[in-house]
Coordinates of C-alpha atoms in Angstrom, one line a residue:
Chain A
M110 CA 0.0 0.0 0.1
P111 CA 2.6 2.5 0.9
V112 CA 4.6 1.7 -2.3
L113 CA 1.4 2.1 -4.4
R114 CA 0.8 5.5 -2.6
R115 CA 4.4 6.8 -3.2
L116 CA 4.1 5.7 -7.0
A117 CA 0.7 7.5 -7.2
E118 CA 2.1 10.6 -5.7
R119 CA 5.0 10.8 -8.0
A120 CA 3.0 10.3 -10.8
I121 CA 0.7 13.3 -9.6
D122 CA 3.8 15.5 -9.0
G123 CA 5.3 14.7 -12.3
A124 CA 2.1 15.3 -14.2
A125 CA 1.7 18.5 -12.3
I126 CA 5.0 19.9 -13.3
V127 CA 4.5 18.8 -17.0
V128 CA 0.9 20.3 -17.1
F129 CA 2.0 23.6 -15.6
T130 CA 5.0 24.0 -17.6
G131 CA 2.8 23.3 -20.6
I132 CA 0.4 26.0 -19.6
F133 CA 3.1 28.6 -19.1
L134 CA 4.7 27.7 -22.6
C135 CA 1.4 27.8 -24.3
V136 CA 0.7 31.4 -23.1
L137 CA 4.2 32.5 -23.8
A138 CA 4.1 31.1 -27.2
Q139 CA 0.9 32.7 -28.0
V140 CA 2.3 36.3 -26.9
I141 CA 5.5 35.7 -29.0
F142 CA 3.9 34.5 -32.1
R143 CA 1.1 37.3 -32.2
Y144 CA 3.2 40.1 -31.1
F145 CA 6.6 39.4 -32.7
F146 CA 5.8 37.2 -35.6
D147 CA 2.4 38.7 -36.3
S148 CA 1.0 35.2 -36.9
P149 CA -1.3 34.2 -34.0
L150 CA -1.5 30.5 -33.0
T151 CA -4.7 28.7 -33.4
W152 CA -4.4 26.1 -30.8
S153 CA -2.5 27.8 -27.9
E154 CA -5.6 29.2 -26.1
E155 CA -7.5 26.0 -26.2
L156 CA -4.7 23.6 -25.3
A157 CA -3.9 26.0 -22.2
R158 CA -7.4 26.0 -21.2
Y159 CA -7.7 22.2 -21.2
L160 CA -4.4 21.7 -19.5
F161 CA -5.7 24.3 -16.9
I162 CA -8.6 21.9 -16.0
W163 CA -6.0 19.1 -15.4
C164 CA -3.9 21.5 -13.4
A165 CA -6.8 22.4 -11.2
F166 CA -7.6 18.7 -10.2
L167 CA -3.8 17.9 -9.8
G168 CA -3.5 20.9 -7.5
W169 CA -6.6 19.8 -5.6
L170 CA -4.8 16.5 -5.0
I171 CA -1.5 17.9 -3.9
A172 CA -3.4 20.3 -1.6
T173 CA -5.3 17.3 -0.1
R174 CA -2.0 15.4 0.5
R175 CA -0.4 18.7 2.1
N176 CA -3.6 19.2 4.1
S177 CA -3.8 22.8 2.9
H178 CA -7.5 23.1 1.6
L179 CA -9.0 26.1 3.3
A180 CA -11.3 25.1 6.2
M181 CA -13.4 26.7 8.7
N182 CA -11.6 26.3 12.1
F183 CA -13.1 28.7 14.4
L184 CA -15.9 26.4 15.6
F185 CA -13.8 23.0 15.1
E186 CA -11.0 24.4 17.3
R187 CA -13.4 24.9 20.3
L188 CA -14.6 21.4 20.1
P189 CA -13.2 18.7 22.6
R190 CA -10.9 16.2 21.2
R191 CA -13.4 13.4 20.9
A192 CA -16.0 15.6 19.0
Q193 CA -13.2 16.9 16.8
L194 CA -12.4 13.2 15.7
V195 CA -16.1 12.4 15.4
V196 CA -16.6 15.4 13.0
T197 CA -13.4 14.6 11.0
A198 CA -14.6 11.1 10.5
A199 CA -18.0 12.3 9.4
F200 CA -16.4 14.7 6.9
Q201 CA -14.2 12.0 5.5
I202 CA -17.3 9.8 4.9
A203 CA -18.9 12.7 3.2
T204 CA -15.8 13.2 1.0
L205 CA -15.9 9.4 0.1
F206 CA -19.6 10.0 -1.1
F207 CA -18.5 13.1 -3.0
A208 CA -15.6 11.2 -4.6
W209 CA -18.1 8.5 -5.7
I210 CA -20.4 11.2 -7.2
L211 CA -17.4 12.9 -9.0
G212 CA -16.0 9.6 -10.2
T213 CA -19.1 8.0 -11.6
R214 CA -20.5 11.2 -13.1
G215 CA -17.2 12.2 -14.3
W216 CA -16.8 8.7 -16.0
K217 CA -20.2 9.1 -17.7
L218 CA -19.0 12.6 -19.0
V219 CA -16.0 10.9 -20.4
T220 CA -17.8 8.2 -22.2
N221 CA -20.5 10.6 -23.4
S222 CA -17.8 12.9 -25.0
W223 CA -15.4 10.3 -26.1
D224 CA -16.3 11.0 -29.8
V225 CA -16.6 14.8 -29.6
E226 CA -13.6 16.2 -31.5
N227 CA -12.0 19.4 -30.5
V228 CA -11.6 22.2 -32.9
A229 CA -7.8 23.1 -32.6
V230 CA -6.3 20.3 -30.6
P231 CA -5.8 16.7 -31.7
F232 CA -7.7 14.8 -29.0
N233 CA -11.3 14.4 -28.0
L234 CA -13.1 16.0 -25.3
G235 CA -13.3 12.8 -23.2
V236 CA -9.6 13.0 -22.6
I237 CA -10.0 16.3 -20.7
Y238 CA -12.7 15.0 -18.5
L239 CA -10.7 11.8 -17.9
I240 CA -9.0 13.7 -14.9
E241 CA -12.2 13.7 -12.9
P242 CA -12.5 10.0 -12.3
I243 CA -8.7 9.7 -11.8
A244 CA -9.0 12.6 -9.2
A245 CA -12.0 10.9 -7.6
I246 CA -10.1 7.8 -7.0
A247 CA -7.2 9.8 -5.4
I248 CA -9.5 11.8 -3.2
A249 CA -11.2 8.7 -2.1
G250 CA -7.9 7.2 -1.2
Y251 CA -6.8 10.1 0.9
A252 CA -10.3 10.1 2.5
L253 CA -10.0 6.4 3.5
A254 CA -6.6 7.0 5.0
A255 CA -7.8 10.0 7.0
L256 CA -10.8 8.1 8.1
A257 CA -8.8 5.3 9.2
A258 CA -6.4 7.5 11.2
A259 CA -9.4 9.4 12.7
L260 CA -11.0 6.1 13.9
K261 CA -7.8 4.7 15.4
D262 CA -7.3 8.0 17.3
L263 CA -10.9 7.9 18.6
R264 CA -10.3 4.1 19.7
A265 CA -7.2 5.1 21.5
L266 CA -9.2 8.0 23.3
Q267 CA -11.7 5.4 24.8
P268 CA -10.9 4.5 28.5
P269 CA -9.6 0.9 28.6
E270 CA -12.7 -0.6 30.3
D271 CA -14.9 0.4 27.5
R272 CA -12.8 -1.2 24.9
Q273 CA -14.3 -4.7 25.1
Chain B
M20 CA -37.8 24.5 -6.7
T21 CA -37.0 27.7 -4.5
A22 CA -38.2 25.8 -1.5
T23 CA -35.6 23.0 -2.1
M24 CA -33.0 25.8 -2.7
L25 CA -33.6 27.3 0.7
V26 CA -33.2 24.0 2.4
I27 CA -29.9 23.4 0.7
L28 CA -28.9 26.9 1.5
A29 CA -29.5 26.2 5.1
V30 CA -27.5 23.0 4.9
W31 CA -24.9 25.0 3.0
F32 CA -24.6 27.7 5.6
A33 CA -24.4 25.0 8.5
A34 CA -21.7 23.2 6.6
L35 CA -19.7 26.4 5.9
F36 CA -19.4 27.0 9.7
L37 CA -17.9 23.4 10.2
G38 CA -16.7 23.1 6.7
R39 CA -13.6 21.1 6.7
P40 CA -12.5 21.7 3.9
I41 CA -14.9 24.5 2.5
W42 CA -15.0 22.9 -1.0
L43 CA -16.9 19.7 0.5
A44 CA -19.5 21.8 2.0
M45 CA -20.1 23.6 -1.4
G46 CA -20.0 20.4 -3.3
M47 CA -22.3 18.6 -1.1
A48 CA -24.7 21.4 -1.2
G49 CA -24.6 21.5 -5.0
W50 CA -25.1 17.8 -5.2
A51 CA -27.9 17.7 -2.9
F52 CA -29.8 20.6 -4.7
L53 CA -29.5 18.7 -8.0
H54 CA -30.5 15.4 -6.3
F55 CA -33.5 16.7 -4.6
A56 CA -34.7 18.9 -7.5
D57 CA -34.5 15.9 -9.8
I58 CA -31.9 17.3 -12.2
S59 CA -29.2 15.2 -13.8
E60 CA -26.4 14.7 -11.4
L61 CA -24.1 14.8 -14.5
A62 CA -24.1 18.5 -13.9
V63 CA -21.9 18.0 -10.9
A64 CA -19.0 16.7 -13.1
Q65 CA -19.9 19.1 -15.9
R66 CA -20.1 22.4 -13.9
I67 CA -17.0 21.6 -11.8
A68 CA -14.9 21.3 -15.0
K69 CA -16.7 24.1 -16.8
S70 CA -16.0 26.7 -14.0
V71 CA -12.3 26.7 -14.6
D72 CA -12.5 26.3 -18.5
S73 CA -11.6 29.8 -18.8
F74 CA -8.5 31.6 -20.5
P75 CA -8.7 34.8 -18.3
L76 CA -8.7 32.7 -15.1
L77 CA -5.4 31.3 -16.2
A78 CA -3.8 34.5 -15.2
A79 CA -4.4 33.5 -11.6
P80 CA -1.9 30.5 -11.4
L81 CA 0.7 32.5 -13.4
F82 CA 0.5 35.4 -10.9
I83 CA 0.8 32.7 -8.0
L84 CA 4.0 31.4 -9.7
M85 CA 5.4 35.0 -10.1
G86 CA 4.8 35.6 -6.3
N87 CA 6.5 32.4 -5.4
I88 CA 9.4 33.1 -7.7
M89 CA 9.7 36.6 -6.0
N90 CA 9.7 35.1 -2.5
S91 CA 12.3 32.5 -3.1
A92 CA 14.5 34.6 -5.4
G93 CA 15.5 37.2 -2.6
I94 CA 13.4 39.8 -4.4
T95 CA 11.2 40.2 -1.3
T96 CA 14.2 40.9 0.9
R97 CA 15.4 43.6 -1.4
I98 CA 12.0 45.3 -1.6
F99 CA 11.8 45.4 2.3
D100 CA 15.4 46.8 2.5
F101 CA 14.5 49.5 0.2
A102 CA 11.3 50.4 1.9
K103 CA 13.2 50.5 5.4
V104 CA 15.7 53.0 3.9
C105 CA 12.9 55.2 2.4
V106 CA 10.6 55.6 5.3
G107 CA 12.6 54.0 8.4
W108 CA 13.6 57.4 9.7
M109 CA 10.0 58.3 10.4
R110 CA 8.7 57.7 14.0
G111 CA 7.5 54.1 14.1
G112 CA 9.8 53.6 11.1
L113 CA 9.5 49.8 10.7
C114 CA 5.7 50.1 10.8
H115 CA 5.8 52.5 7.7
A116 CA 8.4 50.3 6.0
N117 CA 6.0 47.4 6.5
I118 CA 3.2 49.3 4.7
V119 CA 5.5 50.8 2.0
A120 CA 7.0 47.3 1.3
S121 CA 3.5 45.9 1.0
V122 CA 2.9 48.4 -1.7
F123 CA 6.0 47.5 -3.7
F124 CA 5.2 43.7 -3.2
A125 CA 1.5 44.2 -4.2
G126 CA 2.9 45.0 -7.6
A127 CA 4.2 41.6 -8.1
S128 CA 1.8 39.5 -6.0
G129 CA -2.0 39.1 -6.2
S130 CA -2.9 37.5 -2.8
A131 CA -3.0 38.9 0.7
V132 CA -2.2 35.4 2.1
A133 CA 1.1 35.4 0.0
D134 CA 1.9 38.8 1.1
A135 CA 1.4 38.0 4.9
G136 CA 3.0 34.7 4.6
G137 CA 6.1 35.7 2.5
L138 CA 7.0 39.3 3.1
G139 CA 5.2 39.1 6.5
T140 CA 7.6 36.5 7.8
L141 CA 10.4 38.9 7.2
E142 CA 8.5 42.1 8.6
I143 CA 7.2 40.5 11.8
K144 CA 10.8 39.2 12.4
A145 CA 12.5 42.6 11.8
M146 CA 9.9 44.4 13.8
T147 CA 10.0 42.1 16.9
D148 CA 13.8 42.1 16.7
E149 CA 13.7 45.8 17.0
G150 CA 11.5 45.8 20.1
Y151 CA 8.1 46.2 18.7
S152 CA 5.4 44.1 20.3
P153 CA 4.4 41.1 18.2
D154 CA 0.9 42.2 18.5
I155 CA 1.4 45.5 16.5
A156 CA 3.8 43.7 14.1
A157 CA 1.4 41.0 13.3
A158 CA -1.6 43.6 13.1
L159 CA 0.1 45.9 10.7
T160 CA 1.4 43.0 8.6
A161 CA -2.2 41.8 8.2
S162 CA -3.8 45.0 7.4
S163 CA -1.1 46.1 4.9
A164 CA -1.4 42.7 3.4
T165 CA -4.9 43.7 2.2
I166 CA -3.2 46.2 -0.3
G167 CA -1.8 43.3 -2.2
P168 CA -5.1 42.2 -4.0
I169 CA -6.0 45.8 -4.6
I170 CA -3.1 46.9 -6.3
P171 CA -2.5 44.8 -9.5
P172 CA -2.1 42.0 -10.2
S173 CA -4.9 40.6 -8.0
L174 CA -6.4 37.1 -7.6
P175 CA -9.8 38.2 -6.4
M176 CA -10.0 40.7 -9.3
I177 CA -9.3 38.1 -11.7
I178 CA -12.0 35.9 -10.3
Y179 CA -14.4 38.8 -10.1
G180 CA -13.7 39.8 -13.7
V181 CA -14.5 36.2 -14.9
A182 CA -17.6 35.8 -12.8
A183 CA -19.1 39.2 -13.4
E184 CA -17.9 39.5 -17.1
A185 CA -16.0 42.6 -16.4
S186 CA -12.6 43.7 -17.9
I187 CA -9.9 42.4 -15.8
G188 CA -7.4 44.9 -17.3
A189 CA -9.7 47.7 -16.3
L190 CA -10.2 46.3 -12.7
F191 CA -6.6 46.0 -12.3
I192 CA -5.7 49.6 -13.2
A193 CA -8.7 50.9 -11.2
G194 CA -7.0 49.4 -8.1
V195 CA -3.9 51.5 -8.2
I196 CA -5.5 54.8 -6.7
P197 CA -7.5 53.0 -4.0
G198 CA -4.4 50.8 -3.0
L199 CA -2.2 53.8 -2.7
L200 CA -5.0 55.5 -0.6
M201 CA -5.0 52.6 1.6
A202 CA -1.4 52.8 2.2
G203 CA -1.7 56.4 2.9
A204 CA -4.6 56.1 5.4
L205 CA -2.7 53.3 7.2
M206 CA 0.4 55.5 7.5
V207 CA -1.6 58.3 9.0
M208 CA -2.9 56.0 11.5
V209 CA 0.6 54.6 12.3
R210 CA 1.7 58.2 12.8
A211 CA -1.0 58.8 15.3
I212 CA -0.2 55.7 17.2
S213 CA 3.6 56.0 17.1
V214 CA 3.6 59.4 18.6
R215 CA 1.5 58.1 21.6
L216 CA 3.6 54.9 22.1
N217 CA 6.9 56.8 21.3
L218 CA 7.9 54.0 18.9
P219 CA 11.5 53.9 17.8
R220 CA 12.9 55.4 14.6
H221 CA 16.0 54.9 12.4
P222 CA 18.5 57.7 11.9
F223 CA 18.0 59.3 8.4
P224 CA 20.1 57.5 5.9
G225 CA 22.7 59.3 3.8
V226 CA 22.0 59.7 0.1
G227 CA 24.6 57.1 -0.5
D228 CA 22.6 54.5 1.4
L229 CA 19.5 55.4 -0.2
W230 CA 21.1 55.1 -3.6
R231 CA 22.7 51.8 -2.8
A232 CA 19.3 50.3 -1.6
F233 CA 17.5 51.6 -4.6
K234 CA 20.2 50.2 -6.9
D235 CA 19.9 46.8 -5.3
A236 CA 16.1 46.9 -5.5
F237 CA 15.7 48.5 -8.9
W238 CA 15.1 45.4 -11.0
A239 CA 12.7 44.1 -8.5
L240 CA 10.9 47.4 -8.3
L241 CA 10.5 47.4 -12.1
T242 CA 8.3 44.2 -12.1
P243 CA 5.0 46.1 -11.8
A244 CA 6.1 48.3 -14.7
I245 CA 6.6 45.2 -16.9
L246 CA 3.0 44.4 -16.0
F247 CA 1.6 47.7 -16.6
S248 CA 3.2 48.3 -19.9
G249 CA 1.7 45.1 -21.1
L250 CA -1.8 46.3 -20.0
F251 CA -1.4 49.9 -21.3
G252 CA -3.8 50.3 -24.4
G253 CA -5.0 46.7 -23.9
V254 CA -2.0 45.3 -26.0
F255 CA -1.8 42.2 -23.9
T256 CA -4.5 40.3 -22.1
P257 CA -3.8 40.0 -18.3
T258 CA -3.2 36.3 -18.9
E259 CA -0.5 37.1 -21.4
A260 CA 0.9 39.9 -19.3
A261 CA 1.2 37.4 -16.3
A262 CA 3.2 35.0 -18.5
I263 CA 5.6 37.9 -19.5
S264 CA 5.9 38.8 -15.8
V265 CA 6.8 35.4 -14.9
T266 CA 9.5 35.2 -17.4
Y267 CA 10.8 38.5 -16.2
A268 CA 10.8 37.3 -12.6
L269 CA 12.7 34.1 -13.6
V270 CA 15.3 36.1 -15.5
L271 CA 15.7 38.3 -12.5
G272 CA 16.1 35.4 -10.1
L273 CA 18.2 33.2 -12.3
Y274 CA 20.6 35.7 -14.0
I275 CA 20.5 39.1 -12.2
Y276 CA 20.1 38.3 -8.6
R277 CA 21.3 34.7 -9.0
D278 CA 19.6 33.7 -5.7
F279 CA 17.6 31.2 -7.5
R280 CA 18.6 28.1 -9.7
W281 CA 17.0 26.0 -12.2
R282 CA 16.7 23.1 -9.8
D283 CA 14.7 25.1 -7.5
L284 CA 12.1 25.3 -10.1
P285 CA 10.1 22.0 -9.7
K286 CA 9.6 22.6 -6.1
I287 CA 8.1 26.1 -6.8
I288 CA 6.0 24.8 -9.5
L289 CA 4.6 22.2 -7.1
D290 CA 3.9 24.8 -4.5
T291 CA 2.2 26.8 -7.2
V292 CA -0.1 24.0 -8.5
E293 CA -0.9 23.4 -4.8
T294 CA -2.0 27.1 -4.1
T295 CA -3.7 26.9 -7.5
G296 CA -5.6 23.8 -6.4
V297 CA -6.7 25.5 -3.1
V298 CA -8.1 28.4 -5.0
L299 CA -9.6 26.4 -7.8
A300 CA -11.2 23.9 -5.5
L301 CA -13.3 26.8 -4.3
V302 CA -13.9 28.3 -7.7
M303 CA -15.0 24.9 -9.1
T304 CA -17.5 24.0 -6.2
A305 CA -18.6 27.7 -5.8
G306 CA -19.3 27.6 -9.5
L307 CA -21.5 24.5 -9.0
V308 CA -23.4 26.2 -6.3
A309 CA -23.8 29.3 -8.3
Y310 CA -25.3 27.1 -11.1
C311 CA -27.8 25.7 -8.8
L312 CA -28.7 29.1 -7.6
S313 CA -29.3 30.3 -11.1
L314 CA -31.5 27.3 -11.8
S315 CA -33.7 28.1 -8.9
Q316 CA -33.8 31.6 -9.9
V317 CA -32.5 32.9 -6.6
P318 CA -30.7 35.8 -8.3
Q319 CA -33.9 37.0 -10.0
I320 CA -35.9 36.8 -6.9
A321 CA -33.3 38.4 -4.8
G322 CA -32.9 41.2 -7.6
T323 CA -36.6 41.9 -7.4
Y324 CA -36.4 42.4 -3.7
L325 CA -33.2 44.5 -3.9
S326 CA -34.6 46.9 -6.6
E327 CA -37.8 47.4 -4.5
L328 CA -35.7 48.3 -1.7
T329 CA -34.2 51.4 -3.2
D330 CA -33.7 53.1 -6.6
N331 CA -30.9 55.3 -5.3
P332 CA -27.4 53.9 -6.4
L333 CA -25.8 55.4 -3.2
V334 CA -28.1 53.8 -1.0
Y335 CA -27.9 50.5 -2.8
L336 CA -24.0 50.7 -2.4
L337 CA -24.4 51.4 1.3
I338 CA -26.6 48.2 1.6
V339 CA -24.1 46.2 -0.5
N340 CA -21.3 47.4 1.8
I341 CA -23.1 46.3 5.0
V342 CA -24.0 42.9 3.5
L343 CA -20.4 42.3 2.2
L344 CA -18.7 43.4 5.4
V345 CA -21.0 41.1 7.4
V346 CA -20.6 38.3 4.9
G347 CA -16.9 38.7 4.7
C348 CA -16.7 38.2 8.5
F349 CA -18.2 34.7 8.2
M350 CA -17.3 33.4 4.8
E351 CA -14.1 32.8 2.9
A352 CA -13.7 35.6 0.2
I353 CA -13.6 33.6 -3.0
A354 CA -16.6 31.5 -2.0
A355 CA -18.6 34.5 -1.0
M356 CA -17.5 36.3 -4.3
L357 CA -18.8 33.7 -6.6
I358 CA -22.0 33.1 -4.9
L359 CA -22.9 36.8 -4.3
I360 CA -21.9 38.2 -7.7
P361 CA -24.9 36.7 -9.6
I362 CA -27.2 38.1 -6.9
L363 CA -25.7 41.6 -6.4
V364 CA -24.1 42.7 -9.7
P365 CA -27.3 42.8 -12.0
T366 CA -29.0 45.3 -9.7
A367 CA -25.9 47.5 -9.5
L368 CA -25.8 47.6 -13.4
K369 CA -29.5 48.4 -13.5
L370 CA -29.1 51.4 -11.1
G371 CA -26.2 52.7 -13.5
I372 CA -23.4 51.9 -11.1
D373 CA -20.1 51.6 -13.0
P374 CA -19.2 47.8 -13.1
I375 CA -15.4 48.6 -12.5
Q376 CA -16.3 50.7 -9.2
F377 CA -18.6 48.0 -8.2
G378 CA -15.8 45.4 -8.6
L379 CA -13.4 47.4 -6.6
I380 CA -16.0 47.9 -3.7
F381 CA -16.7 44.3 -3.8
V382 CA -13.1 43.2 -3.6
L383 CA -12.2 45.6 -1.0
N384 CA -15.0 44.7 1.3
L385 CA -14.1 41.0 1.2
M386 CA -10.3 41.8 1.7
I387 CA -11.4 43.7 4.9
G388 CA -13.3 40.4 5.7
T389 CA -9.9 38.5 5.7
I390 CA -8.7 40.6 8.6
T391 CA -11.9 40.5 10.6
P392 CA -12.9 37.6 13.0
P393 CA -14.1 35.0 13.1
V394 CA -13.1 33.8 9.7
G395 CA -9.9 36.1 9.1
V396 CA -7.7 34.0 6.8
V397 CA -5.0 36.6 6.9
L398 CA -5.2 37.1 10.5
Y399 CA -4.6 33.3 11.1
V400 CA -1.5 33.3 8.8
T401 CA 0.0 36.5 10.7
A402 CA -0.9 35.2 14.1
K403 CA 1.0 31.9 13.3
V404 CA 4.0 33.8 11.9
A405 CA 4.2 36.0 14.9
G406 CA 3.5 33.2 17.4
I407 CA 0.7 34.9 19.2
S408 CA -3.0 33.9 19.6
F409 CA -5.7 34.7 17.0
E410 CA -7.5 36.8 19.6
R411 CA -4.5 39.0 20.4
V412 CA -3.9 39.7 16.6
T413 CA -7.6 40.4 16.1
R414 CA -7.6 43.0 19.0
A415 CA -4.5 44.7 17.8
T416 CA -5.8 44.9 14.1
L417 CA -9.0 46.7 15.2
P418 CA -7.6 50.3 15.0
F419 CA -6.1 49.6 11.6
L420 CA -9.5 48.7 10.2
V421 CA -10.5 52.4 10.6
P422 CA -8.3 53.7 7.8
L423 CA -9.3 50.9 5.5
L424 CA -13.0 51.5 6.1
V425 CA -12.4 55.2 5.4
V426 CA -10.9 54.3 1.9
L427 CA -13.9 51.9 1.5
A428 CA -16.3 54.8 2.1
A429 CA -14.2 57.2 -0.3
I430 CA -14.4 54.7 -3.2
T431 CA -18.1 54.1 -2.6
V432 CA -19.2 57.8 -2.5
W433 CA -16.7 59.2 -5.2
P434 CA -16.7 57.1 -8.3
P435 CA -13.7 58.8 -10.0
L436 CA -11.4 57.4 -7.6
T437 CA -11.9 54.1 -9.4
T438 CA -13.2 54.9 -12.8
W439 CA -10.9 57.9 -13.8
L440 CA -7.6 56.0 -14.2
P441 CA -8.7 53.0 -16.4
K442 CA -10.6 55.5 -18.7
I443 CA -7.5 57.4 -19.5
V444 CA -5.0 54.5 -19.5
L445 CA -7.1 52.0 -21.5
A446 CA -8.4 54.7 -24.0
P447 CA -7.2 53.7 -27.6

């Protein structure tokens, strides 16, 4: 499991770097070709936009891993430890559910648009939506790990006589 | 369908107070609406992707990258050193330097959190080393950080421009005067406080020192100029101007200041994608909620109520200010913006309010919301950096809210403060 996780995370990081560099180069190429060579590119804007969708989801996953998504803390921090763990577990279950929605509906979107050709770039619309089910699987993976951790901490909090 | 919507809104507000993370609260509210209103749930997947399918929005990650390069290429340090030499001799010198550095840095960064976390770390350390209380250091860093998204570039303005279909270039340029006013107003406040508290000052630097610091910071200070020259006359779109600015920051770090190496780049890109993900997770799920709101005609219904309330633009702006200040206290700025834009903007346009002025009022309100409790994102960051409690920073920040509110009142009452500059600069 840890090996799988490490591999997946390296793949996410690698993809993030490639996709982001791609976006930057697309926009830069667009400026250079339009402004200096006076021959605007036809594909740069579309490609940059599609890479951006991938970038958004990859960033979402990296932020999940580094635990940096914005959260409302002011009530949560005032809860006792046990209640915090219960709330955390509940939100992880909700995350699993949302990942399931995103994954299944995203997959439907992929199959629906697999034969929709794009105007300026040589791949179909389904390829772009493919990131949704991929991201959903990763989100679910992180949520499962966080859920397991919260339940384990909750168990450790129980006084020993309740632990039958 | 409106009844369903109201139930979902209640769930959503409840989840927002405990939202861990916020995107989950919004995503679930969006799904619940579609599910109970019997609309295809395919829209969840579709809207989430659609919300970021935008070329103008692409400026956001590029500006985040630029801020990250600036912070790690020693550019921030040079900007702060120059600010210290410029205004350090005034009473409460480092307070003034804190504000002035925020203005310079604002020209290269688009987010208050980046300002508070990057430049802020430097400022708070310098101030506490010199005997300022961590309270005042953190409070001033937080309040001057709100200048960052008002002076261009600006993440909230990019998001506002995309959601409200306003010109991002015009919004950028409209932010210059209010941003400088904010700095001026904060400095007046610092002056009043520093005389009373008898805060320390630096000796007046010689012309030689001033020149040396200026020479050292010159290329860094030029960054906003690169951006502006791109926006002048609308030659480049903000997204293209962002890519050019990133290239400039890279050249600066790699070849001029040489504090930055190629092998630092992958880490910086990953940090940038991470921050982009944090922002876009909100944009995507708030986009889903906004779509549900529009399906249930909430904006139209709210619009009817609002236009029955008043037909005086000034009264309307006053109401909007109060609503946004209250909402800004309790809600994260980007989420609040995307959900309230479809509700508040149409009425403003109908009353003849300039869309650019309205945008500035909108963004400034929500930025003030980042330094007010209980949901002050920037306060959290500075409290952490200064190592004091959230409550202490909050209390110390209160006096600095006054000058910011004065500027807000000024741009509300007098439209030319925001509409004059874009008109001249962007005229063909």
